mmCIF file of N, CA and C in Angstrom:
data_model
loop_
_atom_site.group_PDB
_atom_site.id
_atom_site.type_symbol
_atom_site.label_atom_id
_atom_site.label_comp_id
_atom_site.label_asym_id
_atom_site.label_seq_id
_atom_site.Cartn_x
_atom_site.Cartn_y
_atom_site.Cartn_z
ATOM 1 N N UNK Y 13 0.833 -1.165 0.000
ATOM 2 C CA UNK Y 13 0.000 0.000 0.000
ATOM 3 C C UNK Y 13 0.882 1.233 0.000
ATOM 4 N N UNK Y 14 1.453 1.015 -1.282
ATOM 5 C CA UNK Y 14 2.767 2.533 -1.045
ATOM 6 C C UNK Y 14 1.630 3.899 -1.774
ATOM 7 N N UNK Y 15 0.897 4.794 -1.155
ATOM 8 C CA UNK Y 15 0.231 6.075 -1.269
ATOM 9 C C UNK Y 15 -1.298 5.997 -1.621
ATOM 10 N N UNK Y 16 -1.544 4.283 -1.937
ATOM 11 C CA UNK Y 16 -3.078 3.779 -2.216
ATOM 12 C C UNK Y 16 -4.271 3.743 -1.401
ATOM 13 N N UNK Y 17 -4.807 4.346 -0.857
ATOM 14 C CA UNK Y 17 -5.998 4.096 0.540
ATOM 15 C C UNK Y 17 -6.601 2.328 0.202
ATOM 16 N N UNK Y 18 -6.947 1.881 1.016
ATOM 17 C CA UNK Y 18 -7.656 0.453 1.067
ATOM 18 C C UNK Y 18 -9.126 0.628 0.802
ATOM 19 N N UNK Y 19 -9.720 -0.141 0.852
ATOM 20 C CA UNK Y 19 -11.502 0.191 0.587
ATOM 21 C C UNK Y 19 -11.574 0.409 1.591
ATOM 22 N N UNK Y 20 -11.406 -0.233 2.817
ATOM 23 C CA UNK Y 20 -11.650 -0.203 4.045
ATOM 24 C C UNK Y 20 -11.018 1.169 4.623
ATOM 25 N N UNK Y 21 -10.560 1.602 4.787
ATOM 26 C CA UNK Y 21 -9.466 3.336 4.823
ATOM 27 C C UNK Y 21 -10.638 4.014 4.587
ATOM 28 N N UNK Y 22 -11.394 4.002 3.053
ATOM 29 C CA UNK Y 22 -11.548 5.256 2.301
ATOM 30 C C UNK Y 22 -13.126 4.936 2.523
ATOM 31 N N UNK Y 23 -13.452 3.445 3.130
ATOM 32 C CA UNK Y 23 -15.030 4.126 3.288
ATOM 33 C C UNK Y 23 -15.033 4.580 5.055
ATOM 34 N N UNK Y 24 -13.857 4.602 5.709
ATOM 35 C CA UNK Y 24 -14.433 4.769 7.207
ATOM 36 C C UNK Y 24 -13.966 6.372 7.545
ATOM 37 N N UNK Y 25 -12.947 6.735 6.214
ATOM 38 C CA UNK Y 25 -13.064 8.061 5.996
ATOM 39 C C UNK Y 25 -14.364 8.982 5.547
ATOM 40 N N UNK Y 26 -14.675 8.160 4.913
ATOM 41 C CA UNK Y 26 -16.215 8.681 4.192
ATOM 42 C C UNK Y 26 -17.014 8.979 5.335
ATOM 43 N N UNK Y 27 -16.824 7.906 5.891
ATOM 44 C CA UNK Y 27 -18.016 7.753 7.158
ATOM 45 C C UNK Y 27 -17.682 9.179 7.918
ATOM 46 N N UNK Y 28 -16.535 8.878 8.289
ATOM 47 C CA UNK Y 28 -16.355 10.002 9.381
ATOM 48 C C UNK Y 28 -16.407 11.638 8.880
ATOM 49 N N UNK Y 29 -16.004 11.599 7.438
ATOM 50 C CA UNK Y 29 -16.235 13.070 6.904
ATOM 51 C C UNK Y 29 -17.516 13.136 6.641
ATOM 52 N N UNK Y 30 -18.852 12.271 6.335
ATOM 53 C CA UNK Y 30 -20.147 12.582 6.393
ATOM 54 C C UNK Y 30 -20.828 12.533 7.552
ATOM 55 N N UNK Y 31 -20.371 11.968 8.812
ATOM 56 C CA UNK Y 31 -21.434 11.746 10.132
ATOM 57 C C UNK Y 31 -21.830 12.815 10.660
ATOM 58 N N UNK Y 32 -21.263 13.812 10.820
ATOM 59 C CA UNK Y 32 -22.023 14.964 10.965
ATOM 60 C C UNK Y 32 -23.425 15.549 10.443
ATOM 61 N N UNK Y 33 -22.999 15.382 8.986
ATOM 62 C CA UNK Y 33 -24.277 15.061 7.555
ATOM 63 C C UNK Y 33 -25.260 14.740 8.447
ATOM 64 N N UNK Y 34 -25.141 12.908 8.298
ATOM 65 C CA UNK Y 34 -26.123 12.191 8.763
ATOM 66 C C UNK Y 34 -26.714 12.181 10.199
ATOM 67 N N UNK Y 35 -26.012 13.030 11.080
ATOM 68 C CA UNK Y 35 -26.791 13.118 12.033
ATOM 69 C C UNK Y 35 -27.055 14.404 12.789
ATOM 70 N N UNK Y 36 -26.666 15.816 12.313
ATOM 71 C CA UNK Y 36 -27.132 16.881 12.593
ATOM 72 C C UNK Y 36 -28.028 17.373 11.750
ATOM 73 N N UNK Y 37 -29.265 18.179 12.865
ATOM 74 C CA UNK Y 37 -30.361 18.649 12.242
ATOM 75 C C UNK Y 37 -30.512 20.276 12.100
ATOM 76 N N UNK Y 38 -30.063 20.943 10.886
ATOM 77 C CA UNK Y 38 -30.141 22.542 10.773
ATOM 78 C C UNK Y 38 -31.124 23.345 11.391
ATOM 79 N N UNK Y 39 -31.343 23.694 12.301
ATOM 80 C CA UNK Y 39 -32.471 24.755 12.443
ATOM 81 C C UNK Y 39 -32.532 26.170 12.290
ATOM 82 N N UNK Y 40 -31.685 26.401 11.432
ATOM 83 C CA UNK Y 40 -32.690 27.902 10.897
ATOM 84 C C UNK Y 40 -30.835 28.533 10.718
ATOM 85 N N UNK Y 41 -31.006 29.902 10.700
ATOM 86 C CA UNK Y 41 -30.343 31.060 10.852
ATOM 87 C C UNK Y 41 -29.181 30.865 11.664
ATOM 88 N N UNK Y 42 -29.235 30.285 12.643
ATOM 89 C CA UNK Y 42 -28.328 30.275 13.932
ATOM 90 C C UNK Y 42 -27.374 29.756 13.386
ATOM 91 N N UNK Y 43 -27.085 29.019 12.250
ATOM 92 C CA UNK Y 43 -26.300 27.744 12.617
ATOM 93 C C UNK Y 43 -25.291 28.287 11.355
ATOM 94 N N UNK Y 44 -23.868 28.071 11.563
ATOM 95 C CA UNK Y 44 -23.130 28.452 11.317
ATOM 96 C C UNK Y 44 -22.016 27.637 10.233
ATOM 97 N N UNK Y 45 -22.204 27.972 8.950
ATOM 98 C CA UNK Y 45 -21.885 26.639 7.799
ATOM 99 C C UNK Y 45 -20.206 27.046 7.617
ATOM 100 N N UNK Y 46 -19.733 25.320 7.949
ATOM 101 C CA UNK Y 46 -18.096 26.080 7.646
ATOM 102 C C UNK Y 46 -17.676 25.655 6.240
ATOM 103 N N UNK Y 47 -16.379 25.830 5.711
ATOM 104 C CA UNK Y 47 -16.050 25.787 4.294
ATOM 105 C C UNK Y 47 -16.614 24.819 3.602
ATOM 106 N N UNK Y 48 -16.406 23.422 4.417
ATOM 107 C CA UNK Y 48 -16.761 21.997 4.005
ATOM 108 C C UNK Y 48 -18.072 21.651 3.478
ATOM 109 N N UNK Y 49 -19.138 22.465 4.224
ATOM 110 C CA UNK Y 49 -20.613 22.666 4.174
ATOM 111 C C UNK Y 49 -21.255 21.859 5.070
ATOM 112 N N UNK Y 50 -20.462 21.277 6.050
ATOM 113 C CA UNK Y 50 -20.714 20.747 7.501
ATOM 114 C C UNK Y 50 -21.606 21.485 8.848
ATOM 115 N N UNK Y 51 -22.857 21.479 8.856
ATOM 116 C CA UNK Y 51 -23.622 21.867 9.734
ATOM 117 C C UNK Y 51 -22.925 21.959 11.339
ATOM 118 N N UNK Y 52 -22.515 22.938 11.714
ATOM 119 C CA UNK Y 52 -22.252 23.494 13.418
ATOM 120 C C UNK Y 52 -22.988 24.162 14.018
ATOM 121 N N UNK Y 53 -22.837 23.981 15.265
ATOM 122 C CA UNK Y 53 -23.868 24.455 16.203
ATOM 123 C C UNK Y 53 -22.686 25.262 17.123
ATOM 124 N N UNK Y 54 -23.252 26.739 17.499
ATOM 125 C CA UNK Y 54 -22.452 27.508 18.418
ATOM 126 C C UNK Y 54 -22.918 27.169 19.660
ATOM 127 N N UNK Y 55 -21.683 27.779 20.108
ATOM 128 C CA UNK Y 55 -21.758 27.413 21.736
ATOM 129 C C UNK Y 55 -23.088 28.233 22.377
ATOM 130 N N UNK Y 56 -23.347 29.444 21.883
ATOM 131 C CA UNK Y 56 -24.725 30.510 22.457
ATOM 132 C C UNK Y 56 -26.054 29.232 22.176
ATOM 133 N N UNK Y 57 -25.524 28.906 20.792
ATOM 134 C CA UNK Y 57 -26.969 27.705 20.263
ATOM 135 C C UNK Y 57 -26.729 26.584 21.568
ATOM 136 N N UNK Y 58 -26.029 26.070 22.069
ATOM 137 C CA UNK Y 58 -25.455 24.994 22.495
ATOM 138 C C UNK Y 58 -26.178 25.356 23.823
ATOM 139 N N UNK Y 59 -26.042 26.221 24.393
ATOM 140 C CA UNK Y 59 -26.152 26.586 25.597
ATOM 141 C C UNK Y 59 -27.594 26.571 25.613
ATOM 142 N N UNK Y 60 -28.268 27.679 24.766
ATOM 143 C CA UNK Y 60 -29.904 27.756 24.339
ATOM 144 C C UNK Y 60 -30.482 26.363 24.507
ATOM 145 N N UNK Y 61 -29.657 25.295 23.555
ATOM 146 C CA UNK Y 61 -30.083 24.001 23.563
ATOM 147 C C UNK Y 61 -30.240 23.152 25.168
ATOM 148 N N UNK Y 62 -29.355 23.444 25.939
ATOM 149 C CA UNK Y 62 -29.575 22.825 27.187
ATOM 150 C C UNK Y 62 -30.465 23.361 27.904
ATOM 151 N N UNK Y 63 -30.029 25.102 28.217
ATOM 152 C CA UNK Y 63 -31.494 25.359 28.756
ATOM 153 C C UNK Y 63 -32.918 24.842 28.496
ATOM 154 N N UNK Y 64 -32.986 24.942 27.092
ATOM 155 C CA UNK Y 64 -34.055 24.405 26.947
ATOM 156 C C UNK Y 64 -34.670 22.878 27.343
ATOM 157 N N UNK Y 65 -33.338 22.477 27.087
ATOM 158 C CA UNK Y 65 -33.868 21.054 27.594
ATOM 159 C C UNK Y 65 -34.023 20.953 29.255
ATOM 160 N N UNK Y 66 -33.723 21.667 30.007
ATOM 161 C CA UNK Y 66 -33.587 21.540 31.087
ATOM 162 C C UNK Y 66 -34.967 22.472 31.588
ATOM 163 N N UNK Y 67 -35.208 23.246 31.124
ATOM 164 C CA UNK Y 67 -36.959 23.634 31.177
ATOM 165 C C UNK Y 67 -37.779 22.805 30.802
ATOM 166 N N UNK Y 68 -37.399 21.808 30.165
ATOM 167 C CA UNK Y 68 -38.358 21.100 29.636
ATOM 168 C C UNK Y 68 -38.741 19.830 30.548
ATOM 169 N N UNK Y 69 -37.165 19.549 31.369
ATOM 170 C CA UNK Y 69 -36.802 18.518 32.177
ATOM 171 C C UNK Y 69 -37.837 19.012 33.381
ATOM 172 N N UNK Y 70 -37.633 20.246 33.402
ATOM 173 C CA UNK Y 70 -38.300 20.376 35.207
ATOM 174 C C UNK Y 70 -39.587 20.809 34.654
ATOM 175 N N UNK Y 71 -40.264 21.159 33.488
ATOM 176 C CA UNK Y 71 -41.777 20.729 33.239
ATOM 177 C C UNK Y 71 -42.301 19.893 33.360
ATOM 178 N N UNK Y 72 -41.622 18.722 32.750
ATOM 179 C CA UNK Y 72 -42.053 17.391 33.112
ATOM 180 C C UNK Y 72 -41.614 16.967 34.490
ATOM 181 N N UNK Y 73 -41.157 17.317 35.623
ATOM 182 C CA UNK Y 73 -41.281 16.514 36.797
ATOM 183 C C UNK Y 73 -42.117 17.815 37.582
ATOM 184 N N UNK Y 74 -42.586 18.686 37.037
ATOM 185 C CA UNK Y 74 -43.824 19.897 37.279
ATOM 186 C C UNK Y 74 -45.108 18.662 37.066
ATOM 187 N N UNK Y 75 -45.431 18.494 35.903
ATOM 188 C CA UNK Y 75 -46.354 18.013 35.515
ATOM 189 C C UNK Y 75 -46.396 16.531 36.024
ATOM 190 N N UNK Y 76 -45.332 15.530 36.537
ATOM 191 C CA UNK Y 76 -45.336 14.645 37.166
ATOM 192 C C UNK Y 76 -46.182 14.822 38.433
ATOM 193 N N UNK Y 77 -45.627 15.821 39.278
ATOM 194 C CA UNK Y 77 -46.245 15.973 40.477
ATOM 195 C C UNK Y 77 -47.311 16.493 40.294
ATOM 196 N N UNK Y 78 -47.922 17.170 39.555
ATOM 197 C CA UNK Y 78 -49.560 17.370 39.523
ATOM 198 C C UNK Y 78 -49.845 16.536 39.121
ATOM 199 N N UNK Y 79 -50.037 15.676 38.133
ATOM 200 C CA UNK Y 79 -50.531 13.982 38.168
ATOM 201 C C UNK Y 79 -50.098 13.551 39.349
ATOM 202 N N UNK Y 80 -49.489 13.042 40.130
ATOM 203 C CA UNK Y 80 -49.131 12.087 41.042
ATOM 204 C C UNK Y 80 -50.137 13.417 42.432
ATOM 205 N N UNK Y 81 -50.229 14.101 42.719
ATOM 206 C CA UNK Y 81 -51.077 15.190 43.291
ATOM 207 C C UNK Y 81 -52.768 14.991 42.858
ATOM 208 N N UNK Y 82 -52.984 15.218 41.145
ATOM 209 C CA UNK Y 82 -54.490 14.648 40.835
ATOM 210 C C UNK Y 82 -54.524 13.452 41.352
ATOM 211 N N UNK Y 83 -54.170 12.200 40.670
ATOM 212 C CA UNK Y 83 -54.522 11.277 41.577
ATOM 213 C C UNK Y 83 -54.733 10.840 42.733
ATOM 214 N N UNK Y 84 -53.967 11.387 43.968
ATOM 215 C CA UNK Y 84 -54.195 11.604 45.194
ATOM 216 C C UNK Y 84 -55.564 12.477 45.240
ATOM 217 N N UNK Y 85 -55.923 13.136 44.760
ATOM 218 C CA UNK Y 85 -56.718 13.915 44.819
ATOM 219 C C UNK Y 85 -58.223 13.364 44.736
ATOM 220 N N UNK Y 86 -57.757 12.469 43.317
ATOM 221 C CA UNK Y 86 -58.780 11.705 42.439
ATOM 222 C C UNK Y 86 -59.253 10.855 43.619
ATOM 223 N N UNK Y 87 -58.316 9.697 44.654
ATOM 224 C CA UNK Y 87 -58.572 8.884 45.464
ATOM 225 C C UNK Y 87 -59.189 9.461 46.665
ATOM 226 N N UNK Y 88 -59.246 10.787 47.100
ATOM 227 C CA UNK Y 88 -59.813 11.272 47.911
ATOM 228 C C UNK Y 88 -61.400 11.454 47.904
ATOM 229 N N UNK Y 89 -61.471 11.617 46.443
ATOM 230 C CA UNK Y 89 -62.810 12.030 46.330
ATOM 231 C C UNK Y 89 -63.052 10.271 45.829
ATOM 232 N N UNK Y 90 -62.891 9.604 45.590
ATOM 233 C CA UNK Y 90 -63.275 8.319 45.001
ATOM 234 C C UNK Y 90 -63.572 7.780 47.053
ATOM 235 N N UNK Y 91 -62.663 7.762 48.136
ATOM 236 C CA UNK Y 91 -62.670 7.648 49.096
ATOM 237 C C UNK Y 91 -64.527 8.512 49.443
ATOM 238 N N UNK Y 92 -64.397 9.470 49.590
ATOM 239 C CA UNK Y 92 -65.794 10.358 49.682
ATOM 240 C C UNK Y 92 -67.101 9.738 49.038
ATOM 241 N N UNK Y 93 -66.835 10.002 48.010
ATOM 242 C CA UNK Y 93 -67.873 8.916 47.008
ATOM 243 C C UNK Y 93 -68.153 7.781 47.687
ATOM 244 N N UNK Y 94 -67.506 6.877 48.287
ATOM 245 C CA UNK Y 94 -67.679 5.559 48.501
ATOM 246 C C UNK Y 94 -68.585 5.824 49.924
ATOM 247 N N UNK Y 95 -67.924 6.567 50.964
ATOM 248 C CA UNK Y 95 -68.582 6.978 52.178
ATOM 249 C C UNK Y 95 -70.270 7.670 52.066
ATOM 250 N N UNK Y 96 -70.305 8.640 50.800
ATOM 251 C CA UNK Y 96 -71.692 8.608 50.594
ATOM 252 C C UNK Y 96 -72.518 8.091 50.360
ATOM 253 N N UNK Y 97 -71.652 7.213 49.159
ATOM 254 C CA UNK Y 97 -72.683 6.118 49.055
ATOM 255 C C UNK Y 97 -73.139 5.414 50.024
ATOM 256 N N UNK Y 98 -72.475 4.718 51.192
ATOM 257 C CA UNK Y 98 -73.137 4.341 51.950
ATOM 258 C C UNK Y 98 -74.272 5.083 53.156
ATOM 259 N N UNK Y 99 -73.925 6.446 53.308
ATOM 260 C CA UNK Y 99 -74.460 7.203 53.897
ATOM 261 C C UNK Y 99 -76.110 6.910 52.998
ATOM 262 N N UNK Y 100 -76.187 7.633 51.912
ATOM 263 C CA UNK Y 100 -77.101 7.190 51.332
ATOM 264 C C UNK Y 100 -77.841 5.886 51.430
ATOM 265 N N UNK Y 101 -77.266 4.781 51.257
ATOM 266 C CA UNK Y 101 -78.005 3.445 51.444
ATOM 267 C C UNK Y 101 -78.691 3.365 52.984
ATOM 268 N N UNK Y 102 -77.796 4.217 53.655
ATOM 269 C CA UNK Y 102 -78.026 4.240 55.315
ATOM 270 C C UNK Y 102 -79.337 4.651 55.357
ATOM 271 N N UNK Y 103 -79.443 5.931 54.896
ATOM 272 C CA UNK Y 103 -80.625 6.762 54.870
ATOM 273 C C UNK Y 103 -81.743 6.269 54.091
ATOM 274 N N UNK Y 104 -81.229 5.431 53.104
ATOM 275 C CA UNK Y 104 -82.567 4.699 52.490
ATOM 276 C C UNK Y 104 -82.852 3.130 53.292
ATOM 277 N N UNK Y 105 -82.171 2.795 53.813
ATOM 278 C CA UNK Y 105 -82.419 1.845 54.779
ATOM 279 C C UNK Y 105 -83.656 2.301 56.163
ATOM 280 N N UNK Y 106 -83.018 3.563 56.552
ATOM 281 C CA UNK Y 106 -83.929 4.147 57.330
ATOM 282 C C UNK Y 106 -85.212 4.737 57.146
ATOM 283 N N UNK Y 107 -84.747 4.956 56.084
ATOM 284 C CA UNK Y 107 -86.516 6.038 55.579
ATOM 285 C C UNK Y 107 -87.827 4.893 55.226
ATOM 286 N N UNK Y 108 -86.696 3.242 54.585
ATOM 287 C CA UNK Y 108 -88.224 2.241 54.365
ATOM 288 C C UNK Y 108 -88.393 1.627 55.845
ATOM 289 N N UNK Y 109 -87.567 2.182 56.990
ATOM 290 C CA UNK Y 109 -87.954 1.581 58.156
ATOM 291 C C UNK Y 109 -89.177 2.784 58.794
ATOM 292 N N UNK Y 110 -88.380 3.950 58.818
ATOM 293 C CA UNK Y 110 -89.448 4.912 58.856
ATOM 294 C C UNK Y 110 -91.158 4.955 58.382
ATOM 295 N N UNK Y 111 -90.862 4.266 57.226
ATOM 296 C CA UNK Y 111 -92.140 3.967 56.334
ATOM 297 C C UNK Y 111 -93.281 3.129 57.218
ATOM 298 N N UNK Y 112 -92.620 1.515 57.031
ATOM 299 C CA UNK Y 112 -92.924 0.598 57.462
ATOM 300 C C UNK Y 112 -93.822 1.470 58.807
ATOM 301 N N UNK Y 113 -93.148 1.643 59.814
ATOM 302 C CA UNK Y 113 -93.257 1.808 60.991
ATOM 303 C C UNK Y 113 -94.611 2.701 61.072
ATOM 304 N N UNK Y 114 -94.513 3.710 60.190
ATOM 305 C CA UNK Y 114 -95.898 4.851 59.949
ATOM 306 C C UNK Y 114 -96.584 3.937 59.309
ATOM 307 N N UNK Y 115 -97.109 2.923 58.071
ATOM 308 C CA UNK Y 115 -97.772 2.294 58.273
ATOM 309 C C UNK Y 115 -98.080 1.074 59.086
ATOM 310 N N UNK Y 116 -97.497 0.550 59.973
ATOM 311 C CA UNK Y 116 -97.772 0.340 61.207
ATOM 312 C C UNK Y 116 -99.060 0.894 61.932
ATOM 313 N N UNK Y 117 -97.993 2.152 61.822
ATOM 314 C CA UNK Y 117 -98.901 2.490 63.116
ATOM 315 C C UNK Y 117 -100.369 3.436 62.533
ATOM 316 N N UNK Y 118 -100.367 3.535 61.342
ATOM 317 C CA UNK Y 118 -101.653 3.686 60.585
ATOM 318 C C UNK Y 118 -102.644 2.635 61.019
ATOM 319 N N UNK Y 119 -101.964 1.301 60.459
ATOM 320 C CA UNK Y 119 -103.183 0.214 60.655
ATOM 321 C C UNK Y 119 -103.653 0.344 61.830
ATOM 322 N N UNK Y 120 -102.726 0.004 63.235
ATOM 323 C CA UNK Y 120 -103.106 0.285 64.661
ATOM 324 C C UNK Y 120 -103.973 1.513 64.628
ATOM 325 N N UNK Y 121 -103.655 2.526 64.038
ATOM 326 C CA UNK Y 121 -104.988 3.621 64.226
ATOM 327 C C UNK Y 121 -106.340 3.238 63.968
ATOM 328 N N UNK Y 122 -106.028 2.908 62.772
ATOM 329 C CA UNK Y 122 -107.112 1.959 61.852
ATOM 330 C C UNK Y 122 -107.937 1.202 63.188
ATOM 331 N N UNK Y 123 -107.592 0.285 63.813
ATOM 332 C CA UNK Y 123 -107.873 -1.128 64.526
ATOM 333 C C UNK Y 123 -108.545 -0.254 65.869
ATOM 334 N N UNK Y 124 -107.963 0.911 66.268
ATOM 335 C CA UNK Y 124 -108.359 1.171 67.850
ATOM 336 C C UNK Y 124 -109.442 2.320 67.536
ATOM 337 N N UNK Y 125 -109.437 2.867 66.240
ATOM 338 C CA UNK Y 125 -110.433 3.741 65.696
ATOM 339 C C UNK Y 125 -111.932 2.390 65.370
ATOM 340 N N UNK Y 126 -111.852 1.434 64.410
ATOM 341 C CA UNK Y 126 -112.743 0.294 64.626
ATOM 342 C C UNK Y 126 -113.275 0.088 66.217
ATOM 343 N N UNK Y 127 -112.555 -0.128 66.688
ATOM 344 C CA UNK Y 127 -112.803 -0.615 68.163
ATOM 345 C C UNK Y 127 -113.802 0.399 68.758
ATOM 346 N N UNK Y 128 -113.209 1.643 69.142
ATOM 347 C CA UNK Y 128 -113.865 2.649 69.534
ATOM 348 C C UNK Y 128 -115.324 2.804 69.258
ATOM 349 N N UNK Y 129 -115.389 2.735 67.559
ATOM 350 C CA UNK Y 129 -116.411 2.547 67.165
ATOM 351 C C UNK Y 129 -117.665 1.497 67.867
ATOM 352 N N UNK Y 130 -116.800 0.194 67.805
ATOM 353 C CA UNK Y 130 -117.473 -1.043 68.010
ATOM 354 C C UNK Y 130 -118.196 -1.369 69.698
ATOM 355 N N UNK Y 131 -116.834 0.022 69.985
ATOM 356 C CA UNK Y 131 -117.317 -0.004 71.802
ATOM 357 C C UNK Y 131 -118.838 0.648 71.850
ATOM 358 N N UNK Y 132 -118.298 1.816 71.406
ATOM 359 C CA UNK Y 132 -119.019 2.617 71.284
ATOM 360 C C UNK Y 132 -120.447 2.651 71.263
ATOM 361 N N UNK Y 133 -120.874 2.006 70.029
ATOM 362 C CA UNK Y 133 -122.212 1.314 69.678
ATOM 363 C C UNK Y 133 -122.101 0.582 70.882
ATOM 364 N N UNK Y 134 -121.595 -0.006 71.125
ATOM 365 C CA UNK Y 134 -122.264 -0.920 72.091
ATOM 366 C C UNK Y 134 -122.462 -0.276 73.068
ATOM 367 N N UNK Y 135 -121.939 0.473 73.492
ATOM 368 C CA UNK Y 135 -122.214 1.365 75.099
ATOM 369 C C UNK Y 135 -123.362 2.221 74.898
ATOM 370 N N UNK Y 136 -123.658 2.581 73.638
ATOM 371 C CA UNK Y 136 -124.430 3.279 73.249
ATOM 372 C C UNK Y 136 -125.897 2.250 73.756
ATOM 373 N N UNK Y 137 -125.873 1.074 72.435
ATOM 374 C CA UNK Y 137 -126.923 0.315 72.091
ATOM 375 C C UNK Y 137 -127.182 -0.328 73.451
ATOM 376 N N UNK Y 138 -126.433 -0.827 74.380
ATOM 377 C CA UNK Y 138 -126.387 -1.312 75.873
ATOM 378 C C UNK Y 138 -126.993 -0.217 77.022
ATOM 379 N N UNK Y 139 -126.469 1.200 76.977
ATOM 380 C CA UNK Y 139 -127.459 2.178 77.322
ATOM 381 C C UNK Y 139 -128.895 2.224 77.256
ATOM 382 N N UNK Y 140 -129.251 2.329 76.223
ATOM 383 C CA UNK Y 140 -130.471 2.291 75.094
ATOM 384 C C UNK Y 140 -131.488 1.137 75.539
ATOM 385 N N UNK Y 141 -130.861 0.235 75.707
ATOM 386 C CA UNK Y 141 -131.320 -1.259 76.081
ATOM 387 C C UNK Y 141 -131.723 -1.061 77.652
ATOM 388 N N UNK Y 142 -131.083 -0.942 78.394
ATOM 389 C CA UNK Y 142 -130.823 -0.807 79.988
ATOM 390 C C UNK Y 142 -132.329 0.372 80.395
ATOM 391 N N UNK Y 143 -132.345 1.904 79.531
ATOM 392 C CA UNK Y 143 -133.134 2.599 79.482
ATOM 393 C C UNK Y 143 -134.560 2.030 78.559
ATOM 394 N N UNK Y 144 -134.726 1.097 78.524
ATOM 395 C CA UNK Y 144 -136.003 1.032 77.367
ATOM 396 C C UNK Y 144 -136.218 -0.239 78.447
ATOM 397 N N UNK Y 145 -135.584 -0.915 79.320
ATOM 398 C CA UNK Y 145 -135.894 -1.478 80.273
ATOM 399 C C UNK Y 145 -136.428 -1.154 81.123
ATOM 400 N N UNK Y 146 -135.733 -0.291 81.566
ATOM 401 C CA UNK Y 146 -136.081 0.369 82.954
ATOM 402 C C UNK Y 146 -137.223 1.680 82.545
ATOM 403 N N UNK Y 147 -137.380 2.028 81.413
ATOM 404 C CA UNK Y 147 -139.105 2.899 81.355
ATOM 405 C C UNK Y 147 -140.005 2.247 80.654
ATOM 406 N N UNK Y 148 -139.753 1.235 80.429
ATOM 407 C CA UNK Y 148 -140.773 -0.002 79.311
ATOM 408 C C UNK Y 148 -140.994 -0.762 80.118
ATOM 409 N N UNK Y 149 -141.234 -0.880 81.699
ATOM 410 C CA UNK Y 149 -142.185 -1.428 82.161
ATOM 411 C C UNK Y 149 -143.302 -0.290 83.207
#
C-alpha cells in the first residue's frame, strides 16, 4: 500500500467526513456553515439548547407531580364517594324503616279507631237497652 488508501481506509473516511451530515439537524439562521458545508452548532446555540432542555426537564417533573397530586386527589374524592354512598343506602335503609313503621302504626290507628267505634255502639246500644228497660215497664 505505497500512497493507495484500502476500501476499508476510504469508506471509514467517508463515514467520518459525512457523520455529521447524517446526524445533525439545521435549524434555521443560527447555525453556522463552515467551508466543508458541515452543519455546526455555536456554543450561544449549544447553551440555548440545554437550557431548553432543562426547562423542559423540570416541566415534566412539574407536571409529574400534579398527576401524582391529581390522583391523590382523584382517590380522595373516590374515598368520599364511597362513604356517601353508603351514607345514602343508610338513609334509604332508614326512611323504608321509617315507612314501614308509619304504616304500622296507621293500621293500629285503623284497629283502635274500629274498636272505639265497636265499643261505642255498644255502650251506646247497651245504654239504650238498659233505658227502654227500665221505662218499658
Amino acid at each position: 500500500m505505497s500512497g493507495k488508501l484500502s476500501r476499508k481506509r476510504l469508506l471509514g473516511l467517508a463515514l467520518v467526513l459525512c457523520s455529521p451530515l447524517l446526524f445533525s439537524q439545521p435549524s434555521g439562521d443560527d447555525l453556522e456553515i463552515d467551508p466543508l458545508g458541515i452543519y455546526e452548532i455555536s456554543g450561544r446555540q449549544l447553551i440555548e439548547l440545554r437550557t431548553e432542555r432543562t426547562l423542559r426537564e423540570t416541566q415534566l417533573v412539574a407536571l409529574s407531580l400534579e398527576l401524582e397530586t391529581s390522583r391523590a386527589g382523584l382517590t380522595a374524592v373516590q374515598s368520599e364517594l364511597t362513604i356517601s354512598r353508603k351514607a345514602i343506602d343508610e338513609l334509604e335503609t332508614s326512611s323504608m324503616m321509617l315507612s314501614d313503621a308509619a304504616r304500622s302504626a296507621e293500621l293500629r290507628m285503623m284497629r283502635y279507631r274500629s274498636l272505639s267505634i265497636v265499643l261505642g255502639t255498644t255502650t251506646a246500644g247497651g245504654a239504650l237497652f238498659i233505658l227502654a228497660v227500665i221505662f218499658g215497664r
